[in-house]
Each structure stands twice: as C-alpha cells, then as structure tokens.
Amino acid sequence: MENNQPIIVKRVKKVAGGHHGGAWKIAFADFATAMMAFFLVMWLMTSATPEQKKAISGYFQDPIGFTESASPYVIDLGGTPTPAPERTLNPDISETPESQPDETGISTDQIETLADKMEQERLELLLQELQNKVEDNPELQRFKDQILFEITQDGLRIQIMDAENRPMFALGSANLQPYFEDILLVMADTIRAVPNKISISGHTDAKPFVGRGDFGNWELSSNRANAARRVLIAGGYPDEQVARVVGYASSALFDREDPFNPVNRRIDIVVLTKKAQRAIEGEQGANGDAPAPDQAPATTPSDAPAEALPEDQLRERLNIFEGGGSPLDQLNNQ
C-alpha cells in the first residue's frame, strides 16, 4: 500500500540572547584597563617623595615653566621636572624645591644610602665566594673549622684561628706553617677583586711570652700580622690596599672564658667598608704621615671588638707595624 501521509519539515530559527553576545568583553577590558591605571597611579603616589609630588603637580599646572634640561616626561627613570622661575607663569612654583639638589632630584643622602647598600651586597657576595672556595678546595676543607667569616659594621671579617694540634705559626715566632700560607693565598686571590682596603690584626692567647725581656706578646702579634701581610702581597694583593697592620696581643680574646684557648691565637683580616676606611684615614691624618714599620706608634684599630680594652689603654699599648698613609680611594663607580 502506498503511504499518503504528508511529510512535515520543522525549521527552527535560533536567536541569540543579548547576554550571550561579546559586548561584555569590551566592557570588561575597559574596566581592567581603568583598574590597572588606578593601581599604577596609587603605586606612584606611594613611592614618590613629597618633593617629586610637588614637582609633578607644578608640571601639570604650568608645563612651560620647567627647564628644557629636565626630563620631557613627568614620570620616568631619566629625571624629575625642575621648575624654571624665570619662565613660569605660576607664582606657587616659582622656586625650586629645597631638598632637590640637582636636576635628577636625587639628594646626597640618597646617594650615600645607595652606595652603602651596594657595598653591603658586594661584601656579602665576597663572603659567599670565599665560603665556596673553602668548601670546593679539598686542601682547605680540612681547615674550615679554623676559618670564620662574618659581616660586621666595619666590613667582612675573616678570622683564621689556631687549633689544638694545628698552629698557624711556629711556636713563639712569626714563621708561617705551609697550610696557613695556602689559606692566605686563596684569600688574596679572591679579596683583591673588590676595591675595598683591608686591615690585618694579630692576636695571641694570655700565656706570657718566654724569651727576650724586650720582646713579648705585643711584638709577637704584630710580627705575625705583618707576616700574614707579606704572604697576601706575595699572592698578588696590592700593597697599597693594606690600610693597617696591627698587633693586639691578648687584649681582645676570642674566648674570654678561657684565655689560654688556642682559638685566641688568630689572624683577623677585615675587608673594610668605606666608613671604616675613612675612620682609619682620619686617625692617620691626625697623627701625620703613616709610621714606618720600625717606629711602631700606638693607635686604636677601627676593627677592635666590643670587648677590647678602653680606648686610652689601647692607645698606650697597641703596636702598629705598617699602615697606609695615602688618602683612601673611593668605591668604584657602579
């Protein structure tokens, strides 16, 4: 039988709703851009100094009243707009901000702070490099318990100490043991990479020196510090970078509870900060030219520990064998 039923075709027309379109994406993009600009302005407002805010405000009030030497942009890394009183039309900004010493808007205090921060980072990198050299060198790794590194207010201090059965020097003399020479040569090769000067000091324990009547721990500690200096120079360290060589005897013990502990016999090498260099330079300037090794006048070292003798006693007893008398060099421009 033939099928005479009609064929019905349904055609459905799809109509997209308004909320399914793409217009919201444009609105959201505009909103995100506005929020980004808002947070950028907020960040600039929190990081800018009051003087910079005043200069920016003045720029928008009177753009033609700023010098052509200043940056053409209100905010960039190249400078801060500086008012030009002879050209401005706004009397409120007719004077340059008081704390703005130059056209860059950076004060002397900010420069000093930045220099100190860079110097601190440089000393920390030097400390890490010295520690790595001791760890990576099989010969030096055996003596790592005798080497102490620390950052102090005067700079990076390197302390090399005696062990119970492993002295750095021959008994009662300034003759270095071979292993101690190796340690100093490694130090010289590394610390000469920085422009800072160094201070070298020798220390003994409290045991009285038995020998000549006119030779004691003061002379022995000074001779040992000077012997360490000679090894550093032999290792390539510039002689003019040695700011001072001084002997402490037993006046600044490492272990005050046990004055006869071998760790009290040590050599301190301090990679000086800029301020510590200036302190040494001031002391030497007050006393004239640097003393010759055989003159051995008394002075106070800037790297003396807090537990050292009072200043007046140290000035009577300390024995300097060598020091740098020329003005100290400034840090490298970075």
Coordinates of C-alpha atoms in Angstrom, one line a residue:
M1 CA 0.0 0.0 0.0
E2 CA 1.1 3.5 -0.8
N3 CA 1.9 5.8 2.1
N4 CA 0.0 9.0 1.5
Q5 CA 0.9 10.7 4.8
P6 CA 2.3 14.2 4.3
I7 CA 6.0 14.9 5.3
I8 CA 6.3 17.7 7.8
V9 CA 9.6 19.6 8.0
K10 CA 10.2 21.8 11.1
R11 CA 12.6 24.7 10.6
V12 CA 13.9 26.2 13.9
K13 CA 15.3 29.7 13.9
K14 CA 17.9 30.2 16.7
V15 CA 18.0 33.7 18.1
A16 CA 21.0 34.5 20.4
G17 CA 20.1 36.3 23.7
G18 CA 21.6 39.6 24.4
H19 CA 23.6 38.4 27.4
H20 CA 25.3 35.8 25.2
G21 CA 27.0 38.3 22.9
G22 CA 30.5 39.7 23.1
A23 CA 29.8 43.3 24.2
W24 CA 30.7 42.3 27.8
K25 CA 34.2 41.5 26.8
I26 CA 34.8 45.1 25.7
A27 CA 33.3 46.5 28.9
F28 CA 35.5 44.1 31.0
A29 CA 38.6 45.1 29.1
D30 CA 37.9 48.8 29.7
F31 CA 37.3 48.1 33.4
A32 CA 40.6 46.1 33.6
T33 CA 42.5 48.9 31.9
A34 CA 41.0 51.5 34.3
M35 CA 41.9 49.4 37.3
M36 CA 45.4 48.9 36.1
A37 CA 45.8 52.7 35.6
F38 CA 44.3 53.3 39.0
F39 CA 46.8 50.9 40.8
L40 CA 49.7 52.4 38.8
V41 CA 48.8 55.9 40.0
M42 CA 48.4 54.6 43.6
W43 CA 51.8 52.9 43.4
L44 CA 53.5 56.1 42.0
M45 CA 51.9 58.1 44.8
T46 CA 53.2 55.9 47.5
S47 CA 56.7 55.7 46.0
A48 CA 57.2 59.3 45.1
T49 CA 58.7 61.8 47.6
P50 CA 56.9 64.9 48.7
E51 CA 59.2 67.0 46.5
Q52 CA 58.6 64.8 43.5
K53 CA 54.8 65.1 44.1
K54 CA 55.1 68.9 44.2
A55 CA 57.2 69.0 41.0
I56 CA 54.6 66.7 39.2
S57 CA 51.8 68.9 40.4
G58 CA 53.6 72.0 39.2
Y59 CA 54.3 70.4 35.8
F60 CA 50.6 69.9 35.2
Q61 CA 49.7 73.4 36.4
D62 CA 52.3 75.1 34.2
P63 CA 54.1 72.8 31.8
I64 CA 56.1 75.6 30.1
G65 CA 57.5 76.7 33.4
F66 CA 60.0 73.8 33.6
T67 CA 63.6 73.9 32.3
E68 CA 64.4 72.3 29.0
S69 CA 67.2 70.4 30.7
A70 CA 64.8 68.3 32.7
S71 CA 63.2 65.2 31.5
P72 CA 60.4 65.8 28.9
Y73 CA 58.3 63.3 30.8
V74 CA 56.6 63.8 34.1
I75 CA 57.5 60.3 35.4
D76 CA 60.3 58.3 34.0
L77 CA 63.7 56.9 35.0
G78 CA 65.7 59.8 33.5
G79 CA 64.9 62.6 35.8
T80 CA 62.3 64.8 37.6
P81 CA 60.9 68.0 36.2
T82 CA 62.6 71.1 37.6
P83 CA 60.8 74.5 37.8
A84 CA 62.3 77.4 35.9
P85 CA 61.4 80.6 37.9
E86 CA 62.2 82.9 35.0
R87 CA 59.7 81.2 32.7
T88 CA 56.9 80.0 34.9
L89 CA 53.5 81.7 35.0
N90 CA 52.5 80.2 38.3
P91 CA 53.8 82.0 41.4
D92 CA 53.2 79.0 43.6
I93 CA 56.0 77.1 42.0
S94 CA 58.4 79.9 41.4
E95 CA 61.1 78.3 43.5
T96 CA 63.0 75.0 43.2
P97 CA 62.1 72.5 46.0
E98 CA 64.6 72.9 48.8
S99 CA 65.7 69.3 49.0
Q100 CA 66.2 68.9 45.3
P101 CA 70.0 69.4 44.9
D102 CA 70.3 68.7 41.2
E103 CA 68.2 68.2 38.1
T104 CA 67.9 64.4 38.8
G105 CA 66.1 65.0 42.1
I106 CA 68.5 62.7 44.0
S107 CA 69.9 64.1 47.2
T108 CA 73.3 63.4 48.7
D109 CA 71.8 61.3 51.5
Q110 CA 70.1 59.1 48.9
I111 CA 73.4 58.6 47.0
E112 CA 75.2 57.7 50.2
T113 CA 72.5 55.2 51.2
L114 CA 72.6 53.6 47.7
A115 CA 76.4 53.4 47.9
D116 CA 76.2 51.7 51.3
K117 CA 73.7 49.2 50.1
M118 CA 75.8 48.3 47.0
E119 CA 78.8 48.0 49.2
Q120 CA 77.0 45.7 51.6
E121 CA 75.8 43.5 48.7
R122 CA 79.4 43.4 47.4
L123 CA 80.7 42.2 50.8
E124 CA 78.0 39.6 51.0
L125 CA 78.9 38.2 47.6
L126 CA 82.6 38.2 48.6
L127 CA 81.7 36.2 51.8
Q128 CA 79.8 33.7 49.7
E129 CA 82.6 33.3 47.2
L130 CA 85.2 32.8 50.0
Q131 CA 83.0 30.2 51.6
N132 CA 82.6 28.4 48.3
K133 CA 86.3 28.3 47.7
V134 CA 86.9 26.8 51.1
E135 CA 84.2 24.2 50.5
D136 CA 85.4 23.3 47.0
N137 CA 89.1 23.1 47.8
P138 CA 89.9 19.7 49.3
E139 CA 93.1 21.0 50.9
L140 CA 91.3 23.9 52.6
Q141 CA 88.2 22.0 53.5
R142 CA 90.3 20.2 56.2
F143 CA 90.8 23.6 57.9
K144 CA 87.3 25.1 57.6
D145 CA 86.8 24.7 61.3
Q146 CA 89.6 27.2 61.8
I147 CA 88.2 29.8 59.4
L148 CA 85.3 32.1 60.4
F149 CA 83.6 34.6 58.2
E150 CA 81.2 37.3 59.4
I151 CA 79.8 40.7 58.3
T152 CA 80.4 43.4 60.9
Q153 CA 79.9 47.2 61.0
D154 CA 83.5 47.6 59.8
G155 CA 83.2 45.2 56.9
L156 CA 83.8 41.5 56.1
R157 CA 85.9 39.9 58.9
I158 CA 87.9 36.8 58.1
Q159 CA 89.3 35.1 61.3
I160 CA 91.8 32.3 60.9
M161 CA 92.4 30.6 64.3
D162 CA 94.8 28.1 65.8
A163 CA 93.6 24.6 66.6
E164 CA 94.7 22.4 69.5
N165 CA 97.3 20.5 67.5
R166 CA 97.4 22.7 64.4
P167 CA 99.0 26.1 64.9
M168 CA 99.4 28.7 62.2
F169 CA 102.8 29.7 63.2
A170 CA 105.9 28.0 64.7
L171 CA 106.0 28.2 68.5
G172 CA 107.0 31.7 69.7
S173 CA 107.8 33.0 66.2
A174 CA 106.2 34.6 63.1
N175 CA 107.2 31.7 60.8
L176 CA 104.0 30.6 59.0
Q177 CA 103.0 26.9 58.6
P178 CA 102.6 25.8 54.9
Y179 CA 98.8 25.2 55.3
F180 CA 98.3 28.7 56.6
E181 CA 100.2 30.2 53.6
D182 CA 97.8 28.2 51.3
I183 CA 94.8 29.7 53.1
L184 CA 96.2 33.3 52.8
L185 CA 97.0 32.8 49.1
V186 CA 93.4 31.8 48.4
M187 CA 92.2 34.8 50.3
A188 CA 94.4 37.1 48.4
D189 CA 93.3 35.8 45.0
T190 CA 89.6 36.5 46.0
I191 CA 89.6 39.7 48.0
R192 CA 91.7 41.6 45.5
A193 CA 88.7 41.5 43.2
V194 CA 87.0 44.2 45.4
P195 CA 88.3 47.8 45.7
N196 CA 88.0 47.9 49.5
K197 CA 91.1 48.2 51.6
I198 CA 91.9 45.7 54.3
S199 CA 93.0 45.7 57.9
I200 CA 95.2 42.9 59.3
S201 CA 95.5 42.2 63.0
G202 CA 97.3 39.6 65.0
H203 CA 96.2 38.1 68.3
T204 CA 97.8 35.8 70.9
D205 CA 96.5 34.0 74.0
A206 CA 97.1 35.1 77.5
K207 CA 100.2 32.9 78.0
P208 CA 103.2 35.1 78.7
F209 CA 105.9 35.0 76.0
V210 CA 109.1 33.4 77.2
G211 CA 112.1 34.9 75.5
R212 CA 113.9 38.2 75.3
G213 CA 113.0 40.7 78.0
D214 CA 112.2 43.4 75.5
F215 CA 110.0 41.1 73.3
G216 CA 106.5 40.0 74.3
N217 CA 103.1 39.2 73.0
W218 CA 102.6 42.7 71.7
E219 CA 105.6 42.4 69.4
L220 CA 104.8 38.7 68.5
S221 CA 101.2 39.5 67.5
S222 CA 102.4 42.5 65.4
N223 CA 105.1 40.4 63.7
R224 CA 102.6 37.7 62.9
A225 CA 100.1 40.2 61.4
N226 CA 102.9 41.6 59.3
A227 CA 104.0 38.1 58.2
A228 CA 100.4 37.5 57.0
R229 CA 100.5 40.8 55.1
R230 CA 103.7 39.7 53.3
V231 CA 102.0 36.4 52.2
L232 CA 99.0 38.3 50.9
I233 CA 101.3 40.6 48.9
A234 CA 103.1 37.6 47.5
G235 CA 99.8 36.2 46.4
G236 CA 99.1 39.2 44.3
Y237 CA 97.2 41.5 46.7
P238 CA 98.1 45.2 46.1
D239 CA 100.3 46.5 48.9
E240 CA 98.7 50.0 48.7
Q241 CA 95.3 48.3 49.5
V242 CA 96.5 47.4 53.0
A243 CA 95.2 50.1 55.3
R244 CA 96.7 49.0 58.5
V245 CA 98.7 46.1 60.2
V246 CA 98.3 46.0 64.0
G247 CA 99.0 43.7 66.9
Y248 CA 96.5 43.2 69.8
A249 CA 98.5 40.7 71.9
S250 CA 95.8 39.2 74.3
S251 CA 93.8 42.4 74.7
A252 CA 90.9 41.1 72.5
L253 CA 90.4 37.5 73.3
F254 CA 88.1 35.4 71.2
D255 CA 87.3 33.1 74.2
R256 CA 87.3 35.3 77.2
E257 CA 86.2 32.4 79.4
D258 CA 89.4 30.5 78.6
P259 CA 92.3 33.0 78.0
F260 CA 94.6 30.1 77.1
N261 CA 92.3 28.6 74.5
P262 CA 94.2 28.1 71.1
V263 CA 91.4 29.9 69.2
N264 CA 92.6 33.1 70.9
R265 CA 95.7 32.9 68.7
R266 CA 94.4 34.1 65.4
I267 CA 94.8 36.5 62.4
D268 CA 92.0 38.8 61.6
I269 CA 91.6 40.2 58.0
V270 CA 88.8 42.8 57.7
V271 CA 87.7 43.9 54.2
L272 CA 86.8 47.4 55.3
T273 CA 83.7 49.4 54.5
K274 CA 84.0 52.9 53.1
K275 CA 83.2 54.4 56.6
A276 CA 85.8 52.2 58.3
Q277 CA 88.4 53.3 55.7
R278 CA 87.6 57.0 56.4
A279 CA 88.0 56.3 60.2
I280 CA 91.5 54.9 59.7
E281 CA 92.3 57.8 57.3
G282 CA 91.2 60.3 60.0
E283 CA 93.3 58.6 62.6
Q284 CA 96.4 58.7 60.4
G285 CA 95.7 62.2 59.3
A286 CA 95.6 63.4 62.9
N287 CA 99.0 61.8 63.6
G288 CA 100.7 63.0 60.3
D289 CA 102.1 60.6 57.8
A290 CA 101.9 56.9 58.2
P291 CA 104.6 55.4 60.5
A292 CA 107.4 53.4 59.3
P293 CA 107.5 49.7 60.5
D294 CA 110.3 50.3 63.0
Q295 CA 108.6 53.3 64.6
A296 CA 105.6 51.3 65.9
P297 CA 103.5 54.1 67.4
A298 CA 100.3 53.4 69.4
T299 CA 96.9 53.7 67.9
T300 CA 93.3 52.4 68.1
P301 CA 92.1 50.0 65.4
S302 CA 88.7 50.5 64.0
D303 CA 88.1 46.8 63.9
A304 CA 88.6 46.3 67.6
P305 CA 85.8 44.0 69.2
A306 CA 83.4 45.5 71.7
E307 CA 85.1 43.6 74.5
A308 CA 88.6 45.1 73.8
L309 CA 90.3 47.4 76.3
P310 CA 89.2 51.0 76.6
E311 CA 90.5 53.4 74.0
D312 CA 93.0 55.2 76.3
Q313 CA 94.6 51.9 77.2
L314 CA 94.8 50.6 73.7
R315 CA 96.4 53.9 72.5
E316 CA 99.2 53.3 75.1
R317 CA 99.7 49.6 74.3
L318 CA 98.9 48.8 70.7
N319 CA 101.8 48.3 68.3
I320 CA 101.4 49.2 64.6
F321 CA 104.0 47.9 62.2
E322 CA 102.6 49.1 58.9
G323 CA 99.8 51.2 57.7
G324 CA 98.6 53.1 54.6
G325 CA 99.2 56.8 54.8
S326 CA 97.9 57.9 51.5
P327 CA 94.2 59.1 51.2
L328 CA 91.8 56.2 50.8
D329 CA 90.3 55.5 47.4
Q330 CA 86.6 55.9 46.9
L331 CA 84.4 53.0 45.8
N332 CA 84.3 52.1 42.1
N333 CA 81.5 53.9 40.3
Q334 CA 78.8 51.3 39.6

